[in-house]
Short mmCIF file of N, CA and C in Angstrom, two decimals:
data_model
loop_
_atom_site.label_atom_id
_atom_site.label_comp_id
_atom_site.label_asym_id
_atom_site.label_seq_id
_atom_site.Cartn_x
_atom_site.Cartn_y
_atom_site.Cartn_z
N MET A 1 13.50 -36.44 1.46
CA MET A 1 13.98 -34.87 0.82
C MET A 1 15.88 -35.08 1.26
N THR A 2 16.56 -34.68 0.35
CA THR A 2 18.17 -33.53 0.44
C THR A 2 18.09 -32.72 1.33
N PRO A 3 18.97 -32.40 2.48
CA PRO A 3 18.95 -31.68 3.46
C PRO A 3 19.37 -30.47 2.13
N ILE A 4 19.12 -29.00 3.00
CA ILE A 4 19.57 -28.02 2.65
C ILE A 4 20.31 -27.30 3.65
N VAL A 5 21.43 -27.10 2.76
CA VAL A 5 23.18 -26.71 4.02
C VAL A 5 23.43 -25.31 3.17
N THR A 6 23.62 -24.60 4.52
CA THR A 6 24.33 -23.16 4.30
C THR A 6 25.04 -23.09 5.00
N GLU A 7 26.00 -22.16 5.24
CA GLU A 7 27.00 -22.09 6.38
C GLU A 7 27.25 -22.47 8.14
N ARG A 8 25.47 -21.82 8.19
CA ARG A 8 25.02 -21.90 9.68
C ARG A 8 23.69 -22.35 9.82
N LEU A 9 23.06 -23.03 8.67
CA LEU A 9 21.67 -23.89 9.00
C LEU A 9 21.63 -24.67 7.71
N ILE A 10 21.05 -25.93 8.84
CA ILE A 10 20.50 -27.02 7.83
C ILE A 10 18.79 -27.09 7.93
N LEU A 11 18.60 -27.13 7.04
CA LEU A 11 17.35 -27.33 6.37
C LEU A 11 16.78 -28.83 6.20
N LYS A 12 16.02 -29.82 7.02
CA LYS A 12 15.99 -31.13 6.73
C LYS A 12 14.82 -31.79 7.91
N PRO A 13 14.09 -32.75 7.60
CA PRO A 13 12.72 -33.50 8.41
C PRO A 13 13.99 -33.88 9.25
N LEU A 14 12.84 -33.59 10.72
CA LEU A 14 13.28 -34.40 11.88
C LEU A 14 13.73 -35.96 11.52
N GLN A 15 14.94 -36.21 12.27
CA GLN A 15 14.99 -37.74 12.71
C GLN A 15 15.10 -37.91 14.19
N ILE A 16 15.03 -39.66 14.49
CA ILE A 16 14.91 -40.11 15.82
C ILE A 16 15.69 -39.47 16.58
N ASP A 17 17.27 -39.51 15.57
CA ASP A 17 18.53 -38.75 16.42
C ASP A 17 18.76 -37.47 16.80
N ASP A 18 18.23 -36.78 16.46
CA ASP A 18 18.22 -35.44 16.49
C ASP A 18 17.19 -35.07 17.88
N TYR A 19 16.93 -36.15 18.45
CA TYR A 19 16.32 -35.44 20.05
C TYR A 19 16.98 -35.12 20.79
N GLU A 20 18.43 -35.35 20.97
CA GLU A 20 19.05 -34.54 21.94
C GLU A 20 19.45 -32.83 21.48
N SER A 21 19.56 -32.82 20.31
CA SER A 21 19.74 -31.11 20.02
C SER A 21 18.17 -30.59 19.86
N TRP A 22 17.52 -31.09 20.01
CA TRP A 22 16.12 -30.30 19.43
C TRP A 22 15.44 -30.40 21.10
N PHE A 23 15.67 -31.43 21.87
CA PHE A 23 15.38 -31.34 23.28
C PHE A 23 16.39 -30.34 24.15
N ASN A 24 17.46 -29.88 23.73
CA ASN A 24 18.03 -28.68 23.84
C ASN A 24 18.48 -27.65 23.79
N GLY A 25 17.84 -27.28 22.51
CA GLY A 25 16.96 -26.02 22.08
C GLY A 25 16.13 -25.63 22.40
N PHE A 26 15.31 -26.02 22.49
CA PHE A 26 13.81 -25.85 23.30
C PHE A 26 14.09 -25.85 24.64
N SER A 27 14.67 -26.48 25.49
CA SER A 27 14.64 -27.01 26.74
C SER A 27 15.28 -25.55 27.65
N ASN A 28 16.16 -24.66 26.53
CA ASN A 28 17.28 -23.71 26.47
C ASN A 28 16.48 -22.14 26.55
N ARG A 29 15.60 -22.51 26.15
CA ARG A 29 15.03 -20.82 25.90
C ARG A 29 15.05 -19.90 26.93
N TYR A 30 15.08 -18.61 26.15
CA TYR A 30 14.97 -17.70 27.21
C TYR A 30 13.38 -17.50 27.77
N PRO A 31 13.34 -16.60 28.58
CA PRO A 31 12.06 -16.42 28.65
C PRO A 31 11.67 -15.10 27.62
N ALA A 32 10.27 -15.09 27.65
CA ALA A 32 8.95 -14.27 26.63
C ALA A 32 9.96 -13.11 26.74
N GLN A 33 10.62 -12.58 24.91
CA GLN A 33 10.50 -11.32 24.72
C GLN A 33 9.84 -9.83 24.39
N THR A 34 8.89 -10.53 23.96
CA THR A 34 7.81 -10.06 23.25
C THR A 34 6.52 -11.11 23.62
N PRO A 35 5.06 -10.11 23.51
CA PRO A 35 3.57 -11.12 23.57
C PRO A 35 3.81 -11.49 22.79
N TYR A 36 4.15 -12.15 21.84
CA TYR A 36 3.87 -13.19 20.85
C TYR A 36 5.17 -14.71 20.77
N ASP A 37 6.07 -13.99 21.84
CA ASP A 37 7.28 -15.14 22.08
C ASP A 37 6.86 -15.86 23.25
N GLU A 38 6.64 -17.05 23.02
CA GLU A 38 6.09 -18.51 24.60
C GLU A 38 7.06 -18.49 25.47
N GLY A 39 8.28 -18.00 24.86
CA GLY A 39 9.32 -18.40 25.94
C GLY A 39 9.66 -19.45 26.70
N LYS A 40 9.90 -19.94 27.61
CA LYS A 40 10.30 -21.13 28.48
C LYS A 40 9.03 -22.19 28.23
N LEU A 41 9.07 -23.44 27.91
CA LEU A 41 8.17 -24.45 27.43
C LEU A 41 8.42 -25.75 28.94
N ASP A 42 7.30 -26.18 28.96
CA ASP A 42 7.12 -27.21 29.99
C ASP A 42 8.03 -28.78 29.13
N MET A 43 8.85 -28.97 29.19
CA MET A 43 9.25 -30.17 28.49
C MET A 43 9.40 -31.15 28.76
N SER A 44 8.42 -31.36 29.82
CA SER A 44 8.28 -32.62 30.87
C SER A 44 7.86 -34.14 30.22
N ILE A 45 7.02 -33.52 29.36
CA ILE A 45 6.69 -35.06 28.46
C ILE A 45 7.09 -35.15 27.48
N CYS A 46 8.36 -34.41 26.70
CA CYS A 46 9.12 -34.90 25.79
C CYS A 46 10.73 -35.66 25.90
N THR A 47 9.97 -36.54 26.15
CA THR A 47 10.86 -37.86 26.29
C THR A 47 10.98 -38.31 24.93
N GLU A 48 11.94 -39.37 24.87
CA GLU A 48 12.64 -39.71 23.82
C GLU A 48 11.77 -40.52 23.05
N TYR A 49 10.83 -41.28 23.70
CA TYR A 49 9.51 -42.02 23.07
C TYR A 49 8.56 -41.18 22.62
N TRP A 50 8.60 -39.57 22.91
CA TRP A 50 7.63 -39.02 22.45
C TRP A 50 8.11 -38.52 20.93
N PHE A 51 8.90 -37.62 21.58
CA PHE A 51 9.81 -37.42 20.17
C PHE A 51 10.22 -38.25 19.20
N ALA A 52 9.99 -39.37 19.39
CA ALA A 52 9.89 -40.62 18.15
C ALA A 52 8.23 -40.89 17.56
N ASN A 53 7.36 -40.33 18.21
CA ASN A 53 5.93 -40.50 17.80
C ASN A 53 5.88 -38.93 16.80
N LEU A 54 6.32 -38.22 17.35
CA LEU A 54 6.38 -37.00 16.68
C LEU A 54 7.20 -37.24 15.11
N VAL A 55 8.42 -37.58 14.98
CA VAL A 55 9.19 -37.76 14.11
C VAL A 55 8.16 -38.65 12.97
N GLY A 56 7.84 -39.40 13.31
CA GLY A 56 6.62 -40.69 12.53
C GLY A 56 5.11 -39.56 12.34
N LYS A 57 4.69 -38.69 12.92
CA LYS A 57 4.06 -37.68 12.40
C LYS A 57 4.36 -37.46 11.72
N HIS A 58 5.20 -36.39 11.94
CA HIS A 58 5.60 -35.81 10.83
C HIS A 58 5.95 -36.60 9.21
N ASN A 59 6.71 -37.54 9.73
CA ASN A 59 6.69 -38.51 8.33
C ASN A 59 5.17 -38.82 7.67
N ARG A 60 4.46 -39.04 8.70
CA ARG A 60 3.30 -39.85 7.76
C ARG A 60 2.87 -37.97 6.84
N LEU A 61 2.78 -37.17 7.97
CA LEU A 61 2.26 -35.92 6.93
C LEU A 61 2.63 -35.61 5.95
N ARG A 62 4.03 -35.72 5.47
CA ARG A 62 5.20 -35.65 4.64
C ARG A 62 4.52 -36.06 3.75
N GLU A 63 4.08 -37.98 3.82
CA GLU A 63 4.17 -38.75 2.69
C GLU A 63 2.90 -38.50 2.12
N THR A 64 1.67 -38.09 2.84
CA THR A 64 0.79 -37.34 2.52
C THR A 64 0.30 -36.55 1.86
N ASP A 65 1.62 -35.34 1.96
CA ASP A 65 1.35 -34.79 0.98
C ASP A 65 0.37 -33.39 2.25
N ASP A 66 0.47 -33.92 3.19
CA ASP A 66 -0.38 -32.39 4.54
C ASP A 66 0.21 -31.35 4.79
N ILE A 67 2.00 -32.13 4.74
CA ILE A 67 2.17 -30.91 5.11
C ILE A 67 3.95 -30.91 4.02
N CYS A 68 4.33 -29.54 4.39
CA CYS A 68 5.99 -29.62 3.73
C CYS A 68 6.86 -29.87 4.11
N SER A 69 8.17 -30.23 3.89
CA SER A 69 9.09 -30.32 4.44
C SER A 69 10.62 -30.41 3.94
#
């Protein structure tokens, strides 16, 4: 998939080397602001190994056309 790039956003499938940015984004969430906002998350299971498995799962789902990315 060719990434879609704008001035403030890049849309692309997750890649293993995205781990640090991905982790920082989720672990620095603010507390919930609305009833539909999960707020802070427990990131203790989100190791690099766990993330590599997530990337692999997303790739398999995309390849089998079970999700779009």
